[in-house]
Amino acid sequence: MERTLILIKPDAIARGLAGRILARFEEKGLKIAGMKMIQLDDAKLREHYSHLADKPFFPTICEFMSRTPVLALCLEGLEAVSVCRKLCGVTNARNAEPGTIRGDMAMSMQANLVHASDSVETAQAEVARFFGAGELFDYQPALLAYLYASDER
Ligand code: ADP
C-alpha cells in the first residue's frame, strides 16, 4: 500500500467544496490515514513549491495558498499516488477531463482545488512535511475485502 499527500486548497475551502472533494477520494476507496487543517506560512510554501521558486508566478501561488487554511490529507491505497493524481486531473483545470475533481469543479490553472503528490518519492517527503509522529493512523478498514481482490491486499 502507498501513502500520498493531498492538500485541499483555499479555493475549495472558500467555495465550500472540501467535503465533496474528500468524498471523491473516499468513494474511490482511499483510506484516510491522516487529516488536519493547517495555515501554510511562507517557509512551508517555499519548501513545498521549491520546484516553482524561480517562476514569475511563484509569489501569486504563495498569496493564493495562504488565503485560508488548507486541509492536509494522507491517503492510503494500492498505487495511491498515481490513483490520486488521475482523480485530480491535470494542473490546468480548464483542460482537466470531466470526471476528475479539477475537471468537474474548477476553471483555473492556479485555483485548481487540490494538490496531490506526483511520485512515490515526493509523496514520502510530502507526507513527512505535513504529518508528524502520532498524526498518521494504522487501522483496518472494515470493507477492505470488498475494495481489493485477495491477491491485491
Ligand atoms: P500540480 O499541482 O498539478 O502538481 P505544479 O506542481 O506544476 O502542478 O504546480 C503547483 C501549483 O502551482 C499548481 O497546482 C497551481 O496551483 C500553481 N501553478 C502552476 N502553474 C501555474 C501558472 N502557470 N500560473 C499560476 N499558478 C500556477
XYZ file of N, CA and C and ligand atoms in Angstrom:
486
model
N 0.841 -1.199 0.000
C 0.000 0.000 0.000
C 0.876 1.250 0.000
N 0.478 2.247 -0.759
C 1.212 3.526 -0.787
C 0.446 4.585 -0.001
N 1.205 5.582 0.454
C 0.578 6.756 1.053
C 0.922 7.977 0.208
N -0.027 8.902 0.105
C 0.209 10.117 -0.672
C -0.350 11.323 0.067
N 0.175 12.501 -0.284
C -0.301 13.724 0.364
C -1.251 14.484 -0.561
N -2.374 14.852 -0.015
C -3.354 15.697 -0.703
C -3.508 16.977 0.110
N -3.554 18.124 -0.567
C -3.956 19.362 0.106
C -5.253 19.827 -0.552
N -6.257 20.080 0.259
C -7.479 20.716 -0.245
C -7.247 22.217 -0.083
N -7.140 22.906 -1.234
C -6.599 24.266 -1.299
C -7.619 25.327 -0.877
N -7.136 26.572 -0.674
C -8.027 27.643 -0.202
C -9.251 27.898 -1.077
N -9.143 27.708 -2.390
C -10.335 27.924 -3.233
C -11.422 26.914 -2.887
N -11.029 25.682 -2.580
C -12.007 24.654 -2.202
C -12.622 24.970 -0.838
N -11.782 25.444 0.080
C -12.283 25.794 1.418
C -13.268 26.959 1.286
N -12.851 27.990 0.533
C -13.693 29.193 0.385
C -15.000 28.871 -0.326
N -14.954 27.946 -1.294
C -16.161 27.621 -2.066
C -17.016 26.550 -1.391
N -16.590 26.077 -0.238
C -17.391 25.077 0.479
C -17.379 23.726 -0.203
N -16.262 23.385 -0.857
C -16.189 22.122 -1.601
C -15.350 21.060 -0.900
N -14.838 21.382 0.301
C -13.918 20.445 0.959
C -14.564 19.071 1.170
N -15.789 19.079 1.646
C -16.473 17.813 1.925
C -16.695 16.996 0.663
N -17.095 17.686 -0.416
C -17.334 16.955 -1.671
C -16.047 16.386 -2.227
N -14.945 17.142 -2.065
C -13.656 16.649 -2.571
C -13.190 15.455 -1.736
N -13.318 15.567 -0.433
C -12.956 14.428 0.432
C -13.776 13.196 0.050
N -15.065 13.429 -0.229
C -15.943 12.310 -0.595
C -15.473 11.616 -1.868
N -14.914 12.390 -2.809
C -14.439 11.774 -4.056
C -13.324 10.763 -3.775
N -12.436 11.146 -2.863
C -11.345 10.220 -2.521
C -11.884 9.018 -1.730
N -12.801 9.285 -0.827
C -13.366 8.182 -0.026
C -14.131 7.205 -0.922
N -14.945 7.764 -1.829
C -15.740 6.909 -2.725
C -14.840 6.023 -3.578
N -13.701 6.569 -3.977
C -12.776 5.802 -4.816
C -12.228 4.593 -4.064
N -12.169 4.725 -2.725
C -11.689 3.595 -1.925
C -10.392 3.885 -1.192
N -9.988 5.160 -1.204
C -8.753 5.501 -0.477
C -9.045 5.606 1.012
N -8.097 5.134 1.780
C -8.235 5.171 3.241
C -7.622 6.465 3.764
N -8.310 7.122 4.686
C -7.757 8.330 5.311
C -6.822 7.877 6.432
N -5.525 8.086 6.210
C -4.539 7.716 7.234
C -4.241 8.897 8.148
N -4.490 10.113 7.642
C -4.279 11.319 8.452
C -5.027 12.484 7.836
N -5.460 13.419 8.672
C -6.178 14.599 8.154
C -6.068 15.725 9.166
N -5.689 16.918 8.693
C -5.667 18.070 9.603
C -5.737 19.377 8.833
N -6.185 20.424 9.525
C -6.227 21.753 8.928
C -4.952 22.480 9.328
N -4.401 23.209 8.356
C -3.133 23.883 8.622
C -3.060 25.196 7.835
N -2.579 26.234 8.499
C -2.343 27.522 7.822
C -0.914 27.510 7.286
N -0.768 27.552 5.978
C 0.574 27.490 5.390
C 1.265 28.839 5.510
N 2.519 28.823 5.962
C 3.296 30.065 6.008
C 4.323 30.050 4.879
N 5.043 31.151 4.739
C 5.993 31.299 3.635
C 7.045 30.188 3.622
N 7.536 29.831 4.808
C 8.592 28.817 4.885
C 8.087 27.475 4.341
N 6.897 27.091 4.764
C 6.317 25.813 4.318
C 6.042 25.856 2.812
N 5.552 26.995 2.323
C 5.230 27.101 0.898
C 6.498 27.082 0.041
N 7.535 27.725 0.525
C 8.819 27.713 -0.200
C 9.357 26.297 -0.296
N 9.201 25.531 0.771
C 9.664 24.144 0.778
C 8.787 23.298 -0.157
N 7.490 23.462 -0.004
C 6.552 22.615 -0.747
C 6.591 22.892 -2.252
N 6.738 24.164 -2.616
C 6.746 24.536 -4.035
C 8.138 24.967 -4.486
N 9.186 24.347 -3.922
C 10.564 24.735 -4.265
C 10.839 24.548 -5.764
N 10.152 23.578 -6.395
C 10.370 23.343 -7.834
C 9.833 24.492 -8.691
N 9.062 25.403 -8.076
C 8.497 26.524 -8.838
C 9.050 27.876 -8.382
N 10.051 27.830 -7.478
C 10.519 29.060 -6.819
C 11.021 30.118 -7.798
N 11.544 29.677 -8.953
C 12.076 30.679 -9.890
C 11.055 31.109 -10.949
N 9.818 30.663 -10.816
C 8.789 31.049 -11.802
C 8.231 32.428 -11.453
N 7.884 33.195 -12.484
C 7.355 34.544 -12.217
C 6.063 34.530 -11.395
N 5.296 33.436 -11.516
C 4.015 33.387 -10.794
C 4.153 32.837 -9.377
N 5.392 32.549 -8.941
C 5.563 31.954 -7.608
C 4.942 32.805 -6.479
N 5.155 34.144 -6.470
C 4.538 34.942 -5.395
C 3.015 34.823 -5.369
N 2.407 34.668 -6.547
C 0.931 34.565 -6.560
C 0.489 33.208 -5.995
N 1.306 32.177 -6.167
C 0.968 30.868 -5.570
C 0.978 30.997 -4.043
N 2.016 31.672 -3.520
C 2.120 31.828 -2.059
C 0.944 32.628 -1.518
N 0.587 33.684 -2.237
C -0.552 34.515 -1.782
C -1.836 33.674 -1.786
N -2.043 32.944 -2.880
C -3.249 32.121 -3.022
C -3.312 31.014 -1.964
N -2.203 30.328 -1.778
C -2.186 29.150 -0.898
C -2.262 29.511 0.586
N -2.069 30.809 0.896
C -2.148 31.194 2.317
C -3.397 32.018 2.623
N -4.311 32.127 1.657
C -5.522 32.926 1.882
C -6.398 32.382 3.004
N -6.486 31.066 3.077
C -7.233 30.408 4.164
C -6.379 29.205 4.587
N -6.701 28.586 5.708
C -6.040 27.300 6.000
C -6.373 26.286 4.906
N -5.559 25.258 4.802
C -5.827 24.163 3.870
C -6.110 22.900 4.690
N -6.724 21.924 4.052
C -6.902 20.613 4.695
C -5.841 19.686 4.126
N -5.003 19.157 4.984
C -3.985 18.197 4.552
C -4.493 16.792 4.829
N -4.391 15.946 3.814
C -4.823 14.548 3.948
C -3.663 13.642 3.608
N -3.521 12.579 4.353
C -2.647 11.494 3.940
C -3.565 10.333 3.585
N -3.551 9.955 2.304
C -4.441 8.892 1.822
C -3.637 7.657 1.484
N -4.241 6.514 1.748
C -3.535 5.240 1.585
C -4.320 4.307 0.678
N -3.601 3.591 -0.161
C -4.232 2.589 -1.020
C -3.209 2.007 -1.961
N -3.649 1.000 -2.714
C -2.761 0.402 -3.710
C -2.516 1.439 -4.813
N -1.249 1.726 -5.085
C -0.873 2.740 -6.091
C -1.578 4.073 -5.835
N -1.659 4.452 -4.567
C -2.421 5.651 -4.171
C -1.908 6.924 -4.852
N -0.591 6.992 -5.099
C -0.034 8.222 -5.682
C -0.609 8.456 -7.077
N -0.506 7.456 -7.940
C -0.987 7.666 -9.313
C -2.508 7.701 -9.367
N -3.163 6.920 -8.522
C -4.633 6.941 -8.487
C -5.131 8.350 -8.141
N -4.512 8.977 -7.136
C -4.958 10.311 -6.712
C -4.644 11.372 -7.762
N -3.475 11.275 -8.399
C -3.148 12.237 -9.459
C -4.201 12.179 -10.563
N -4.568 10.949 -10.944
C -5.567 10.798 -12.017
C -6.916 11.347 -11.589
N -7.266 11.100 -10.335
C -8.556 11.570 -9.816
C -8.606 13.101 -9.789
N -7.458 13.738 -9.569
C -7.413 15.208 -9.533
C -7.516 15.807 -10.928
N -6.912 15.167 -11.920
C -6.878 15.737 -13.271
C -5.661 16.629 -13.456
N -5.441 17.108 -14.691
C -4.229 17.887 -14.993
C -4.275 19.255 -14.321
N -3.088 19.884 -14.223
C -2.936 21.131 -13.465
C -3.913 22.211 -13.914
N -3.969 22.463 -15.214
C -4.896 23.491 -15.708
C -6.312 22.919 -15.726
N -7.106 23.368 -14.784
C -8.439 22.775 -14.596
C -9.312 22.893 -15.847
N -9.021 23.905 -16.679
C -9.835 24.042 -17.908
C -9.588 22.885 -18.866
N -8.405 22.278 -18.749
C -8.082 21.136 -19.622
C -8.323 19.793 -18.946
N -8.674 19.825 -17.677
C -8.835 18.565 -16.933
C -10.084 17.829 -17.429
N -9.950 16.521 -17.524
C -11.035 15.689 -18.047
C -12.265 15.753 -17.147
N -13.456 15.812 -17.755
C -14.669 15.641 -16.956
C -14.576 14.312 -16.194
N -15.086 14.305 -14.982
C -14.964 13.104 -14.144
C -13.849 13.252 -13.133
N -12.878 14.135 -13.426
C -11.836 14.407 -12.424
C -12.315 15.550 -11.519
N -11.666 15.679 -10.363
C -12.068 16.732 -9.415
C -11.881 18.105 -10.049
N -10.702 18.346 -10.640
C -10.462 19.641 -11.278
C -11.365 19.813 -12.501
N -11.514 18.760 -13.263
C -12.333 18.829 -14.482
C -13.792 19.114 -14.186
N -14.267 18.646 -13.070
C -15.691 18.818 -12.740
C -15.980 20.108 -11.989
N -14.981 20.634 -11.243
C -15.328 21.698 -10.294
C -14.477 22.955 -10.381
N -13.538 23.043 -11.333
C -12.673 24.228 -11.360
C -12.438 24.726 -12.780
N -11.977 25.973 -12.883
C -11.795 26.643 -14.172
C -10.423 27.267 -14.326
N -9.521 27.070 -13.377
C -8.298 27.862 -13.317
C -7.036 26.996 -13.336
N -5.940 27.593 -13.784
C -4.620 26.959 -13.711
C -4.124 26.971 -12.264
N -4.412 28.060 -11.559
C -3.905 28.187 -10.185
C -4.935 27.711 -9.154
N -6.149 28.196 -9.284
C -7.189 27.829 -8.322
C -7.781 26.494 -8.772
N -7.023 25.434 -8.541
C -7.397 24.115 -9.064
C -7.717 23.114 -7.940
N -8.111 23.644 -6.813
C -8.769 22.909 -5.723
C -7.907 21.959 -4.891
N -6.991 21.233 -5.553
C -6.263 20.185 -4.828
C -4.793 20.107 -5.231
N -3.989 19.696 -4.278
C -2.620 19.273 -4.563
C -2.561 17.765 -4.341
N -1.831 17.063 -5.191
C -1.590 15.625 -4.975
C -0.134 15.331 -5.314
N 0.543 14.597 -4.472
C 1.957 14.248 -4.703
C 2.122 13.622 -6.085
N 3.260 13.937 -6.741
C 3.409 13.494 -8.129
C 4.262 12.239 -8.324
N 4.878 11.725 -7.262
C 5.621 10.462 -7.385
C 5.693 9.820 -5.998
N 6.078 8.561 -5.979
C 6.163 7.853 -4.691
C 7.203 8.518 -3.791
N 8.339 8.932 -4.388
C 9.406 9.575 -3.597
C 8.915 10.910 -3.050
N 8.284 11.712 -3.902
C 7.754 13.010 -3.466
C 6.718 12.800 -2.367
N 5.887 11.797 -2.540
C 4.821 11.542 -1.559
C 5.408 11.288 -0.177
N 6.474 10.487 -0.131
C 7.092 10.198 1.174
C 7.575 11.477 1.837
N 8.249 12.334 1.050
C 8.765 13.592 1.601
C 7.618 14.513 2.000
N 6.557 14.559 1.187
C 5.450 15.486 1.465
C 4.622 15.040 2.669
N 4.408 13.732 2.793
C 3.670 13.246 3.973
C 4.458 13.611 5.230
N 5.776 13.422 5.174
C 6.619 13.749 6.335
C 6.635 15.258 6.607
N 6.463 16.053 5.539
C 6.450 17.521 5.692
C 5.212 17.990 6.457
N 4.105 17.292 6.263
C 2.845 17.780 6.823
C 2.352 16.999 8.038
N 2.853 15.789 8.236
C 2.358 14.973 9.346
C 3.498 14.512 10.232
N 3.333 14.734 11.526
C 4.333 14.311 12.490
C 3.984 12.948 13.085
N 4.863 12.487 13.955
C 4.630 11.214 14.640
C 3.316 11.322 15.420
N 2.524 10.286 15.358
C 1.253 10.283 16.085
C 0.089 10.900 15.317
N 0.367 11.446 14.130
C -0.725 12.068 13.351
C -1.191 11.194 12.196
N -0.537 10.044 12.024
C -0.949 9.095 10.987
C -1.426 7.822 11.671
N -2.461 7.231 11.116
C -3.133 6.136 11.817
C -3.158 4.859 10.988
N -2.808 3.772 11.648
C -2.872 2.438 11.051
C -4.111 1.758 11.584
N -5.058 1.532 10.740
C -6.241 0.785 11.164
C -6.734 0.003 9.955
N -7.567 -0.948 10.206
C -8.016 -1.841 9.147
C -9.404 -1.415 8.691
N -9.552 -0.842 7.480
C -10.901 -0.512 7.016
C -11.737 -1.788 6.924
N -12.961 -1.746 7.450
C -13.787 -2.953 7.548
C -14.080 -3.570 6.176
N -14.123 -2.727 5.146
C -14.559 -3.228 3.840
C -13.398 -3.548 2.898
N -12.205 -3.675 3.445
C -11.019 -3.915 2.612
C -11.203 -5.101 1.666
N -11.860 -6.129 2.155
C -12.050 -7.347 1.352
C -12.948 -7.090 0.141
N -13.693 -5.970 0.168
C -14.559 -5.642 -0.959
C -13.949 -4.566 -1.851
N -12.839 -3.972 -1.391
C -12.156 -2.953 -2.194
C -11.091 -3.578 -3.078
N -10.488 -4.664 -2.607
C -9.386 -5.297 -3.329
C -9.600 -6.799 -3.380
N -9.079 -7.421 -4.452
C -9.072 -8.884 -4.523
C -8.076 -9.413 -3.496
N -8.222 -10.696 -3.147
C -7.378 -11.250 -2.074
C -5.891 -11.173 -2.425
N -5.541 -11.291 -3.714
C -4.124 -11.221 -4.083
C -3.628 -9.781 -4.232
N -4.490 -8.802 -4.041
C -4.074 -7.384 -4.112
C -3.841 -6.790 -2.730
N -4.397 -7.413 -1.708
C -4.337 -6.822 -0.364
C -2.984 -7.040 0.284
P 0.379 20.186 -9.879
O -0.269 20.868 -8.704
O -0.658 19.726 -10.889
O 1.344 19.079 -9.497
P 2.641 22.027 -10.380
O 3.456 21.308 -9.378
O 3.252 22.306 -11.735
O 1.240 21.282 -10.677
O 2.201 23.442 -9.790
C 1.823 23.578 -8.460
C 0.663 24.534 -8.355
O 1.108 25.851 -8.727
C -0.493 24.239 -9.302
O -1.375 23.254 -8.785
C -1.150 25.586 -9.423
O -1.979 25.882 -8.289
C 0.051 26.530 -9.399
N 0.514 26.842 -10.755
C 1.198 26.026 -11.604
N 1.461 26.634 -12.772
C 0.936 27.894 -12.669
C 0.878 29.027 -13.553
N 1.419 28.997 -14.774
N 0.242 30.138 -13.108
C -0.299 30.169 -11.872
N -0.260 29.155 -10.992
C 0.329 28.027 -11.382
